[in-house]
Coordinates of C-alpha atoms and ligand atoms in Angstrom, one line a residue:
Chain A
X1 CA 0.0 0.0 0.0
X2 CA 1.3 3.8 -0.7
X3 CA 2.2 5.6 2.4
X4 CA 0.1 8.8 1.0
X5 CA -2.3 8.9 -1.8
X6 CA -4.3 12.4 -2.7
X7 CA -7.1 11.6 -4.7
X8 CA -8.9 14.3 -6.7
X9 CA -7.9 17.3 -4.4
X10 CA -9.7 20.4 -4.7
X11 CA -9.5 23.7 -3.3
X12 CA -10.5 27.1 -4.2
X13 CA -10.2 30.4 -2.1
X14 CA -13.6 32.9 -3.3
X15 CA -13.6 32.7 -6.8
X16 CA -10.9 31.4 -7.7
X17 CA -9.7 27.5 -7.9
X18 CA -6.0 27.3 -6.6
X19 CA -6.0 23.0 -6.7
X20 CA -8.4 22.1 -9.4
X21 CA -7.7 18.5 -8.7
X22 CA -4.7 17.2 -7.7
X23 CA -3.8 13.4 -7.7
X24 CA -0.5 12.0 -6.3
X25 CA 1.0 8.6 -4.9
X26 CA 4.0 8.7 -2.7
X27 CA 5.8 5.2 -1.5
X28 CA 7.5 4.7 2.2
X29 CA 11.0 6.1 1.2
X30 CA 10.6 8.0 -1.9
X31 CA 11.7 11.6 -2.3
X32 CA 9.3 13.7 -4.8
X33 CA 9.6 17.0 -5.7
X34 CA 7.1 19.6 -6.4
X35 CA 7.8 22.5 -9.0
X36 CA 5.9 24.9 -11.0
X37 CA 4.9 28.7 -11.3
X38 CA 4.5 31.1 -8.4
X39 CA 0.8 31.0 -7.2
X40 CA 0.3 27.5 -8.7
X41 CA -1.1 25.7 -5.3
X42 CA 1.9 24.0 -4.4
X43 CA 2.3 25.6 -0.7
X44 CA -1.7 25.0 -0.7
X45 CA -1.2 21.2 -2.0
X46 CA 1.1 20.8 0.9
X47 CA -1.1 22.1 3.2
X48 CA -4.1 20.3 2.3
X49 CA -2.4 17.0 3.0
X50 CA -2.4 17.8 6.8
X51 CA -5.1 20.2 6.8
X52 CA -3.4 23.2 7.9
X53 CA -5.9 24.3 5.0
X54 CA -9.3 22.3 4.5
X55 CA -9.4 20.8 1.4
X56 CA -13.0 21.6 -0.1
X57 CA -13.5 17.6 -2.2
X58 CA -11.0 15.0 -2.5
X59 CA -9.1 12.7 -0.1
X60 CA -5.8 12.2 1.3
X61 CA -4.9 8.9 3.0
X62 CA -1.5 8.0 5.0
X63 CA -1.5 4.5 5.1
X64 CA -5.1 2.9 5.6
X65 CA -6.1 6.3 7.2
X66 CA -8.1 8.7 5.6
X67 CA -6.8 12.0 6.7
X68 CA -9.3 14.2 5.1
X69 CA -12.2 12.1 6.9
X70 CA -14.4 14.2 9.5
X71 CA -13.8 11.4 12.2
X72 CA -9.9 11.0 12.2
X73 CA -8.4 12.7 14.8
X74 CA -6.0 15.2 13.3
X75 CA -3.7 15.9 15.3
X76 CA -2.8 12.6 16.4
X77 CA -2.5 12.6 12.1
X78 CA -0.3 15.4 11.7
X79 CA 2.2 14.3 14.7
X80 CA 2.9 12.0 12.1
X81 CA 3.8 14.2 9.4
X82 CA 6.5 17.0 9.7
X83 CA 6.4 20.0 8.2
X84 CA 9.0 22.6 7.4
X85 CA 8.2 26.3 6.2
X86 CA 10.0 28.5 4.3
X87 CA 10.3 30.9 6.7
X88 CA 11.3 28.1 9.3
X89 CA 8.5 29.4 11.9
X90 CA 10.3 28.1 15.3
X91 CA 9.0 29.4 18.3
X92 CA 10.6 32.2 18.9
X93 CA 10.4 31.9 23.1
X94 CA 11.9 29.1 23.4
X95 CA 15.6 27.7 22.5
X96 CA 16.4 25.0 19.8
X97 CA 16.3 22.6 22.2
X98 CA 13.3 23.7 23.7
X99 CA 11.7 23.9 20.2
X100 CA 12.5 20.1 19.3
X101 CA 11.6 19.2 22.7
X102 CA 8.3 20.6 22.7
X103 CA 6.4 18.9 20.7
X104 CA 8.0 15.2 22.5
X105 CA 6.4 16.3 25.7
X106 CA 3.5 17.8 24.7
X107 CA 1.8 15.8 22.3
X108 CA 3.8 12.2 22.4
X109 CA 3.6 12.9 26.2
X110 CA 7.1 11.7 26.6
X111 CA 9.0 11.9 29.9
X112 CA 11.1 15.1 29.8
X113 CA 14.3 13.4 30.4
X114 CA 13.9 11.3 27.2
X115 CA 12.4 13.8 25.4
X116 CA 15.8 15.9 26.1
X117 CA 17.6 13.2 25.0
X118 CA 15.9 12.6 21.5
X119 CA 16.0 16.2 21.0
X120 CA 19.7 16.7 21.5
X121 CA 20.0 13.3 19.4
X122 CA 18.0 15.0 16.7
X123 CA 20.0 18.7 16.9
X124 CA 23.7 16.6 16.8
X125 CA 21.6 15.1 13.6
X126 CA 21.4 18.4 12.0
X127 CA 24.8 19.0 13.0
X128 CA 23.4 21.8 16.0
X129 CA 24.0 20.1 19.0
X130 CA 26.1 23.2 20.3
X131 CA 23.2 25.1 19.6
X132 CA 21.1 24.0 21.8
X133 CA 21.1 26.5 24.5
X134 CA 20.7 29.3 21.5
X135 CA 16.8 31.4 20.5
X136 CA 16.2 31.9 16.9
X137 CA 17.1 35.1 16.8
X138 CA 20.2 34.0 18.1
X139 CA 20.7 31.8 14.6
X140 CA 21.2 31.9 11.5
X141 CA 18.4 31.7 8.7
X142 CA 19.9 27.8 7.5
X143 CA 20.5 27.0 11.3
X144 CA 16.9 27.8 12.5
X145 CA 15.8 25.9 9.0
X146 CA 18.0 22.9 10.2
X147 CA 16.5 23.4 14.0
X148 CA 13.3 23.0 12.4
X149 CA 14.1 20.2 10.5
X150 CA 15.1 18.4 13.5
X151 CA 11.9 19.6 15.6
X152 CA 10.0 17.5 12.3
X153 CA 12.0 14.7 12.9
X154 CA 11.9 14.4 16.4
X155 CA 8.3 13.4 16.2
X156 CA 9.7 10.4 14.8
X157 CA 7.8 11.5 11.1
X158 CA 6.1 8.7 8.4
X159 CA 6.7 11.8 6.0
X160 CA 8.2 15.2 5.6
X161 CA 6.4 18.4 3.8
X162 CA 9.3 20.8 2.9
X163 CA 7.8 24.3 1.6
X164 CA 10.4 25.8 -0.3
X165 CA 12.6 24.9 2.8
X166 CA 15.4 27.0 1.4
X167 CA 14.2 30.2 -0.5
X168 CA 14.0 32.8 2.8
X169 CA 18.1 31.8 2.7
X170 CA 21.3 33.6 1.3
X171 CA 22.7 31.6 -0.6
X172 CA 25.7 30.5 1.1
X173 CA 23.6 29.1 3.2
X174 CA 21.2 26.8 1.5
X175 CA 24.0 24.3 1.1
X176 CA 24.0 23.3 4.7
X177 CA 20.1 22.9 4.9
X178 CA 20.1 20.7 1.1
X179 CA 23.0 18.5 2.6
X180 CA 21.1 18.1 5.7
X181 CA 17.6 17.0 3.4
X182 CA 20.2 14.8 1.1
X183 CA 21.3 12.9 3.9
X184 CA 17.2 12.3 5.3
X185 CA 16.3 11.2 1.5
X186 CA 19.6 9.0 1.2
X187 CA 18.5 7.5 5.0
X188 CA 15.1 6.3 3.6
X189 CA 13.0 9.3 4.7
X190 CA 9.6 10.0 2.5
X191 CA 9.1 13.4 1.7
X192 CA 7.5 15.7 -0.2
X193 CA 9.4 18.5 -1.6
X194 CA 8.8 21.9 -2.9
X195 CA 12.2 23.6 -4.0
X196 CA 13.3 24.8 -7.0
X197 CA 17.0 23.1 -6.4
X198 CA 17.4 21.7 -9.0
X199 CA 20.9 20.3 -8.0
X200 CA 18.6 18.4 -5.1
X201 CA 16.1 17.2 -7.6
X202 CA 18.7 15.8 -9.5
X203 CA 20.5 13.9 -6.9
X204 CA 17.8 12.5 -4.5
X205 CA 14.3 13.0 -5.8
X206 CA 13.0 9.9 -7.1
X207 CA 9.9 11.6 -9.0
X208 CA 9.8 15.3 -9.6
X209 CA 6.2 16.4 -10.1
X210 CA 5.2 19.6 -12.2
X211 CA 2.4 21.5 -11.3
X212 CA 0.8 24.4 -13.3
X213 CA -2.4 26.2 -12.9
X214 CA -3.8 24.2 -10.2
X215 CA -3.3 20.8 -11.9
X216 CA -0.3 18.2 -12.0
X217 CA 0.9 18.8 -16.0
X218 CA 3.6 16.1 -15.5
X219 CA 5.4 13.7 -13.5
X220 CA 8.3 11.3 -13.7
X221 CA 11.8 10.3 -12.6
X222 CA 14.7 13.7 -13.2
X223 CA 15.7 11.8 -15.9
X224 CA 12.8 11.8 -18.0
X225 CA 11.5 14.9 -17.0
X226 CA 14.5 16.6 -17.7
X227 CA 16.0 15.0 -21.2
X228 CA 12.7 14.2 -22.8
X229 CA 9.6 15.6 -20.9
X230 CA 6.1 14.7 -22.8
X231 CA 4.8 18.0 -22.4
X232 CA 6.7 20.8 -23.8
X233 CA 5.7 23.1 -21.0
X234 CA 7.5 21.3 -18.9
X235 CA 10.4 21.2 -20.6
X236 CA 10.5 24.9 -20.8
X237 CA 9.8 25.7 -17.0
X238 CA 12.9 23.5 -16.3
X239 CA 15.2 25.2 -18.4
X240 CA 13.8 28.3 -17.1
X241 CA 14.1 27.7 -13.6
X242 CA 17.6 25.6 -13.8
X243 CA 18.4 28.9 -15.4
X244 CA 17.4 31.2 -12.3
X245 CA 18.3 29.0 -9.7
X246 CA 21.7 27.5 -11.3
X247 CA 22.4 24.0 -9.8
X248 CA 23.8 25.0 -6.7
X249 CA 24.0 21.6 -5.0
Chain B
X1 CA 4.9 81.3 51.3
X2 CA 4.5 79.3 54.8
X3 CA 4.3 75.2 54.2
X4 CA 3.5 73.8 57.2
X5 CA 3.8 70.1 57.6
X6 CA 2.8 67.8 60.1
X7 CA 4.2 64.5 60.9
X8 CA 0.4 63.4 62.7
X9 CA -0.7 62.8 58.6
X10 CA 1.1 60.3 58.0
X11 CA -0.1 57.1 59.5
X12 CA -3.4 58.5 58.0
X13 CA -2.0 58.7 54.6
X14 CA -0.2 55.4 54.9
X15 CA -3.3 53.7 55.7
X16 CA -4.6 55.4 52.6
X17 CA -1.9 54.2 50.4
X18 CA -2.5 50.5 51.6
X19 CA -6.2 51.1 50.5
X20 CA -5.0 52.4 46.9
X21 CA -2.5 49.8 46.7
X22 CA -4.9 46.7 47.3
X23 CA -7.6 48.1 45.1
X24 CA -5.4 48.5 42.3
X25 CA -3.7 44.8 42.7
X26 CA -6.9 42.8 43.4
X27 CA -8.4 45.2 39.8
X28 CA -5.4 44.6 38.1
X29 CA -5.3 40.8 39.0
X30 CA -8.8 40.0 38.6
X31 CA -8.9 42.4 35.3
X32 CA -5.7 40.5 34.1
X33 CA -7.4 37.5 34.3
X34 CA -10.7 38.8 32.6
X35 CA -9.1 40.7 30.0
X36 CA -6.8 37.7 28.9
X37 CA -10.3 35.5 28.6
X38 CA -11.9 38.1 26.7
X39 CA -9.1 38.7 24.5
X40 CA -9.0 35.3 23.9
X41 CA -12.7 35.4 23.0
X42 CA -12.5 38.3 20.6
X43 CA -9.5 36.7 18.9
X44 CA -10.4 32.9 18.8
X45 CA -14.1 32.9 19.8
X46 CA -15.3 31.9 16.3
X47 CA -16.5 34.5 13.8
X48 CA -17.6 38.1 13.8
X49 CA -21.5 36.0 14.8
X50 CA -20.8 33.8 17.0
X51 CA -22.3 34.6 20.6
X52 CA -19.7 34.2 22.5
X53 CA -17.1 36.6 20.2
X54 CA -20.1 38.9 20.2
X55 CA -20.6 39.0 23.5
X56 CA -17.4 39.7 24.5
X57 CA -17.3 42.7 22.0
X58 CA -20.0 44.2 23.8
X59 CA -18.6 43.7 26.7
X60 CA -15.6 45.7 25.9
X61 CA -17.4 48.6 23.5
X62 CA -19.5 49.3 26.6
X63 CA -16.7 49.3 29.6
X64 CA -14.4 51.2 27.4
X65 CA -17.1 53.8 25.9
X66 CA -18.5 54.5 29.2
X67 CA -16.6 56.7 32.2
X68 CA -15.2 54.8 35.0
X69 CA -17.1 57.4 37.2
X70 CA -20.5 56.7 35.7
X71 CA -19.7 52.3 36.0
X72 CA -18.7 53.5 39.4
X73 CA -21.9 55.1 40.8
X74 CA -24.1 52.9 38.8
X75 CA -22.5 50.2 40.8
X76 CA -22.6 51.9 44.3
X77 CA -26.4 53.4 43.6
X78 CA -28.3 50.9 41.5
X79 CA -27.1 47.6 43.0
X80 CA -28.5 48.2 46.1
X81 CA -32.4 49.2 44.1
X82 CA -32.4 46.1 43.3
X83 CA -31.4 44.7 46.6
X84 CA -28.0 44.2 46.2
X85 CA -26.1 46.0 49.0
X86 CA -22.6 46.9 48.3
X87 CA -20.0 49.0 50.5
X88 CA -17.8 51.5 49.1
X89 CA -14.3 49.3 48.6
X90 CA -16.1 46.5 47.1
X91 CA -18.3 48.9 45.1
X92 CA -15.0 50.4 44.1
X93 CA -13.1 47.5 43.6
X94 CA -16.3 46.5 41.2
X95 CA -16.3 49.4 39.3
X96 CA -12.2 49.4 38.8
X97 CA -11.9 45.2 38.0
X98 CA -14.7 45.6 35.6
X99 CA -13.2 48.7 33.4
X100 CA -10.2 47.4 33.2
X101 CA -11.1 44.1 32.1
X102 CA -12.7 45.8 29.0
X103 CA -9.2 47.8 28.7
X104 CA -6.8 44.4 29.0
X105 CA -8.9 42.7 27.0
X106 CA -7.8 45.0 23.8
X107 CA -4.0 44.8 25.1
X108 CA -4.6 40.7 25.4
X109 CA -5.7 41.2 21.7
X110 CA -3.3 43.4 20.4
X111 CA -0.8 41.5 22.0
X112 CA -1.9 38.0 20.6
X113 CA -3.2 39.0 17.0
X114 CA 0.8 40.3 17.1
X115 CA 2.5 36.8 17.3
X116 CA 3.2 35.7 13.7
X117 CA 0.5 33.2 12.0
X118 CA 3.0 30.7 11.2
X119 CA 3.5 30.1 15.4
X120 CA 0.4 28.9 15.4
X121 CA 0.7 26.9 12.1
X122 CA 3.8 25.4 13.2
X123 CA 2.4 24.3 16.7
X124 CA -0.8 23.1 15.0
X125 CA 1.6 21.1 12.2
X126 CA 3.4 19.7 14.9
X127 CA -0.3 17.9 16.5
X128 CA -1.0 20.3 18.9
X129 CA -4.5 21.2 19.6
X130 CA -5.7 24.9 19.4
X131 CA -6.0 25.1 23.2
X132 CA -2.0 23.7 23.5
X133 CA -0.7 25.8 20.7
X134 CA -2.0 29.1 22.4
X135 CA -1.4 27.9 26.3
X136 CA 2.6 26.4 24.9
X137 CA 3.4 28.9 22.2
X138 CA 1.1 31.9 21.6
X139 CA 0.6 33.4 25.2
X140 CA 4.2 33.1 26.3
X141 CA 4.9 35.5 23.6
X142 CA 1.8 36.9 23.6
X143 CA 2.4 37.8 27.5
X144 CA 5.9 39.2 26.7
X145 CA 4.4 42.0 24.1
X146 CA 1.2 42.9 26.9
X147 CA 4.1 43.7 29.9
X148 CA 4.6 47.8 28.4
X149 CA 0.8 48.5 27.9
X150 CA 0.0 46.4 31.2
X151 CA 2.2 48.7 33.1
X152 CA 0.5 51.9 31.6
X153 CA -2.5 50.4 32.6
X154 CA -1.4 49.9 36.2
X155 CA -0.2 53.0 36.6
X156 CA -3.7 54.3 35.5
X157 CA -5.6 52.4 37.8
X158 CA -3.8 53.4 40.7
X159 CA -4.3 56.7 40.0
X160 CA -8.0 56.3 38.9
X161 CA -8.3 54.3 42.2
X162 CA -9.1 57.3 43.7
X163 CA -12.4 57.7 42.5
X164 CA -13.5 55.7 45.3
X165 CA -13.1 59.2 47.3
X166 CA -16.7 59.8 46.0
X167 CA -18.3 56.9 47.9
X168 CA -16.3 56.5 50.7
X169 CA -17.5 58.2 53.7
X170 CA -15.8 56.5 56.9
X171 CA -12.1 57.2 56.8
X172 CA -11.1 52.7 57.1
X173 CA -12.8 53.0 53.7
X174 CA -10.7 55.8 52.1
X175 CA -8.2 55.7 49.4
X176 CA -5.5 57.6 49.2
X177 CA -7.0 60.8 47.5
X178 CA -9.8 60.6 50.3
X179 CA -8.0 60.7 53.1
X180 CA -5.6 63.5 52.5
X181 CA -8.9 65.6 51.7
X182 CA -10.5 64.8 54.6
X183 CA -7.0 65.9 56.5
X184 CA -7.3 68.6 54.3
X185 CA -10.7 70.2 55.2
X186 CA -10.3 70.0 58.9
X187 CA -7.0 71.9 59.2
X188 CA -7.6 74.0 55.4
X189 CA -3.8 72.9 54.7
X190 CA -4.6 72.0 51.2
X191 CA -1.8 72.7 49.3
X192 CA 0.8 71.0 51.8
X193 CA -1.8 68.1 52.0
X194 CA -2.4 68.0 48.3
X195 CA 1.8 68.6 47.7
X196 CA 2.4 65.0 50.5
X197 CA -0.3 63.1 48.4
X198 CA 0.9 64.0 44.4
X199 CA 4.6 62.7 46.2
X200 CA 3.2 59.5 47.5
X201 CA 1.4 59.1 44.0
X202 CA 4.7 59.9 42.1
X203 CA 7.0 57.4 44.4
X204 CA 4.7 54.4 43.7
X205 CA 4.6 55.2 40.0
X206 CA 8.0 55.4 40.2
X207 CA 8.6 51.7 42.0
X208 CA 6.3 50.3 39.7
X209 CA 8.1 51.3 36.6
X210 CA 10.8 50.1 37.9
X211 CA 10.0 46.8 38.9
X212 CA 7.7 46.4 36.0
X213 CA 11.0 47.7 33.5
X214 CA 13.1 44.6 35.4
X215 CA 10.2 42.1 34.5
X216 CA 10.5 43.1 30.9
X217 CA 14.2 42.7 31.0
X218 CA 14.2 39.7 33.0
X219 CA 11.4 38.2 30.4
X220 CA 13.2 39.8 27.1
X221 CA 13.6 36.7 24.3
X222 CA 17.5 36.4 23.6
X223 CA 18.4 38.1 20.4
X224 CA 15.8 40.3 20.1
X225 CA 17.1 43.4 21.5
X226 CA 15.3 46.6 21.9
X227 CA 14.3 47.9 18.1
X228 CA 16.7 50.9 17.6
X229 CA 19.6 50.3 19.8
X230 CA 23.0 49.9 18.8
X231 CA 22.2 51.3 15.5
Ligands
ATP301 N1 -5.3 32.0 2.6 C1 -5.5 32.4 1.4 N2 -6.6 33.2 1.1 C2 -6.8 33.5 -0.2 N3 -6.1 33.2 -1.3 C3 -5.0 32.4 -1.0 C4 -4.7 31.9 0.3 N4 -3.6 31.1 0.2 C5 -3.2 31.1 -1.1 N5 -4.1 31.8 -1.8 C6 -4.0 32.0 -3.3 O1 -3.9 30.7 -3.9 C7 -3.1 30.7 -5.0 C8 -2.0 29.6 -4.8 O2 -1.2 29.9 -3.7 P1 0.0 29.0 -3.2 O3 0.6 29.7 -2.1 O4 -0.5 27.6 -2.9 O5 0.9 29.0 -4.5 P2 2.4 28.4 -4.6 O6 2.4 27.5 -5.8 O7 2.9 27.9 -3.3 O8 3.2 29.8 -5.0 P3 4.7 30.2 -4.6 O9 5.6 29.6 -5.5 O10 4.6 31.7 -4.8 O11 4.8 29.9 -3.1 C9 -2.5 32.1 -5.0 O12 -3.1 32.8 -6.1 C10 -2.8 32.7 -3.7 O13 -3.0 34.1 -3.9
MG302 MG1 4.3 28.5 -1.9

C-alpha cells in the first residue's frame, strides 16, 4: 500500500480554484519533488495534506487512514507528518532545544528526560548540537531551518512536507540545509518536496512532479523529465528555472 | 509662602496608600485575568457571529465607551435598588476590576493578533490542539508584548483608584485621595496636603516602573534586542 495517496484534491479560495484537482502517490522512502509557477497551489497542495488548510473535495490517506475524513483525529495525524516552512517558523520563546523538545512532551507525552535526549539526538543530527542552548534570533536563517528540521524529525515522522525549505536563505547558506535534506532522503526518509534546487532534484528525488495552474501537468523520474519531458511546457519551465536557480548543489 | 507640615498625617495617609495599593492589585489581577479570557474570545471565539465573540465585544465597547465614574456610581447606587447591598471598597473595587477588564482585554488582543500566524501553524503542524498551541506557544509570547501597555495600565488604575473618594465616607474605607482631603478640610492645609499626596502618588509610580522595567528585561527573548539600539 502507498504511504500517501491524494485523490482528486480540490480547493478554491472565493472565486478562484487554486488545486483544481490534484492526484499523487508517494511510497514509504521515496523523495518527490514539487515544482511549477508562483501562485500554482503548491504551498496550498502541501497544506491540504495535513489540513493546515481544509481541502474543499478529494481525499488524502496516509496508510489505511483517511486524513481528510471528518472522524480522524487530526492531530494525532499530523504528529505523524513533519512540516518545514519556508520561513522556518520556530517558536521564537523558546531555544532550539526547547523547540525540538516541545512537541516530544507535549503531544507524544514523553517523559522530559527522554524527550531531552531525543531532541539533542535530533539537533547533533542536524549537525546543532552546540546550539542547543541558543533562541532563533540567536541563529542563523539555514540554522533555524535545520533546527526546524530536527523539531520534524523528532516526532519520529512517516513523512516530511518541505515548503520551499530554502528560499527565505542567502545563498551561502542553503548548502548546509540541502545536505542536511540529502542525507534524510539517502536514509530512507519519505518526503515531499517543494524547491526549486534543482541540483537536489537531480540527486535524491525519485519523481519530480510539475504543477501548473492548479493541476499536476507532469510527472516522472529527473531523468525523463529533464532529457525528454512529454509536455513541452515542462520542458520549458525547467530550463527556465535551472536557469534562475543554477544547480547550486 | 509658609508650608507647614505635620508629621500626625502620615499614619493616616499610609493607611490610605494601603487602601489604593490593594484596590489597584486585586483590579489589576482579577482584570488581568478577565481581560486575557476576553481577548481570547475576541481573537479565537469563532466569527464576527458567533455569541460568544459577540458578547465579549459588547462587553468591551460598553466598559471602554463608558466613564469609570459613571460604572462606578451605577455600581454603588443601583445595585443596592435592586437589593444588592454593596460598601464603598467592594463597590470600588467592582467598578475598577470591571473597566479594566474591557481595557486588557484590547491589550490581550493586540498583543496575541501580534504573534506571527506561522506560530500557530507550526504548533498546529506539529499535533498540537488549538487550546496547547496558544497555552505552549502563543501566550508566552503573547504575555511578553502585553508587559509595556500592562504597566500603563497599572499606573492608570492606581491613579483612577481614587475615584473611590466619592463613595467612601468612613475614613477605614478611604483611598489615598480621600484621606488627604479629609486631613485637608479639617485643618484647610490644602496645598501641603495636596503637595504630600501627588509625592506619594509619584514614588509608587515610580517603584512600579521600575520593577515592571526589570520584569521586561528579565522576560526579554534572547536576540531580540530593543528595536533601535545599537544602530
Ligand atoms: N489563505 C488564502 N486566502 C486567499 N487566497 C490564497 C490563500 N492562500 C493562497 N491563496 C491563493 O492561492 C493561490 C495559490 O497559492 P499557493 O501559495 O498555494 O501557491 P504556490 O504555488 O505555493 O506559490 P509560490 O511559489 O509563490 O509559493 C495564489 O493565487 C494565492 O493568492
Ligand atoms: Mg508556496
Amino acid at each position: 500500500m502507498a504511504l500517501l495517496r491524494v485523490e482528486n484534491l480540490h480547493k478554491r479560495y472565493g472565486h478562484e480554484e487554486v488545486l483544481k484537482g490534484v492526484t499523487l502517490t508517494q511510497e514509504a522512502g521515496e523523495t518527490k519533488v514539487v515544482i511549477g509557477p508562483s501562485g500554482t497551489g503548491k504551498s496550498t497542495l502541501l497544506r491540504c495534506i495535513n489540513r493546515l488548510t481544509e481541502p474543499d473535495q478529494g481525499q488524502v490517506w496516509l496508510e489505511d487512514l483517511e486524513i481528510t475524513s471528518r472522524r480522524s483525529d487530526i492531530n494525532q495525524i499530523r504528529a505523524k507528518i513533519g512540516f518545514v516552512f519556508q520561513d522556518f517558523n520556530l517558536f521564537t520563546h523558546l531555544t532550539a532545544l526547547d523547540n525540538v523538545r516541545l512537541g516530544l512532551t507535549k503531544v507524544r507525552r514523553m517523559p522530559r528526560a527522554a524527550a531531552t535526549d531525543r531532541a539533542m539526538a535530533e539537533l547533533d543530527r542536524v549537525g546543532l548540537a552546540a546550539k542547543a542552548g541558543a533562541y532563533p534570533a540567536q541563529l542563523s536563517g539555514g540554522q533555524q531551518q535545520r533546527v526546524s528540521i530536527a523539531r520534524a524529525l523528532a516526532m519520529d515522522p512517516k513523512l516530511i512536507l518541505f515548503d520551499e525549505p530554502t528560499s527565505a536563505l542567502d545563498p551561502e547558506l542553503i548548502g548546509e540545509v540541502l545536505s542536511v535534506m540529502i542525507q534524510l532522503a539517502r536514509d530512507g526518509m519519505t518526503m515531499i518536496v517543494v524547491t526549486h534546487e534543482m541540483g537536489f532534484a537531480r540527486s535524491v528525488a525519485d519523481e519530480i512532479v510539475f504543477m501548473e495552474g492548479g493541476v499536476v501537468v507532469e510527472q516522472g523520474p529527473p531523468e525523463q523529465m529533464f532529457r525528454s519531458p512529454q509536455i513541452p511546457r515542462t520542458g520549458e519551465f525547467l530550463r527556465k528555472i535551472s536557469e534562475l536557480y543554477g544547480e547550486s548543489s | 509662602m509658609n508650608l507647614v507640615f505635620d508629621p500626625a498625617w502620615l499614619p493616616r495617609l499610609g493607611q490610605g496608600v494601603l487602601l489604593s495599593v490593594q484596590l489597584t492589585a486585586y483590579c489589576m489581577g482579577i482584570g488581568a485575568v478577565l481581560g486575557a479570557v476576553l481577548g481570547l474570545v475576541r481573537v479565537y471565539g469563532g466569527g464576527r457571529w458567533s455569541p460568544l465573540y459577540w458578547a465579549a465585544s459588547a462587553y468591551v465597547h460598553f466598559f471602554r465607551g463608558t466613564p469609570l465614574l459613571v460604572q462606578l456610581l451605577g455600581i454603588y447606587l443601583g445595585l443596592p435598588t435592586v437589593g444588592i447591598l454593596i460598601g464603598p471598597f467592594l463597590a470600588g473595587l467592582l467598578a475598577m476590576t470591571l473597566n479594566t477588564a474591557a481595557y486588557q482585554a484590547e491589550y490581550f488582543r493586540g498583543a496575541i493578533q501580534s504573534v506571527k500566524s506561522g506560530q500557530m501553524m507550526a504548533a498546529r503542524a506539529l499535533g498540537m490542539s488549538r487550546g496547547q498551541a496558544i497555552g505552549h506557544v502563543i501566550m508566552p509570547q503573547a504575555l511578553r508584548l502585553i508587559i509595556p501597555p500592562w504597566s500603563n495600565e497599572l499606573i492608570y488604575m492606581l491613579k483612577y483608584s481614587s475615584i473611590v473618594s466619592m463613595t467612601a465616607l468612613r475614613p477605614e474605607t478611604m483611598d489615598l485621595f480621600g484621606v488627604a482631603r479629609s486631613i485637608a478640610s479639617r485643618n484647610f492645609r490644602y496645598f501641603e496636603v495636596y503637595i504630600l499626596v501627588a509625592l506619594f502618588y509619584l514614588a509608587m509610580v515610580l517603584i512600579l516602573t521600575v520593577a515592571l522595567r526589570w520584569v521586561e528585561r528579565r522576560v526579554r527573548i534572547p536576540g531580540l534586542g530593543t528595536p533601535g539600539r545599537g544602530i
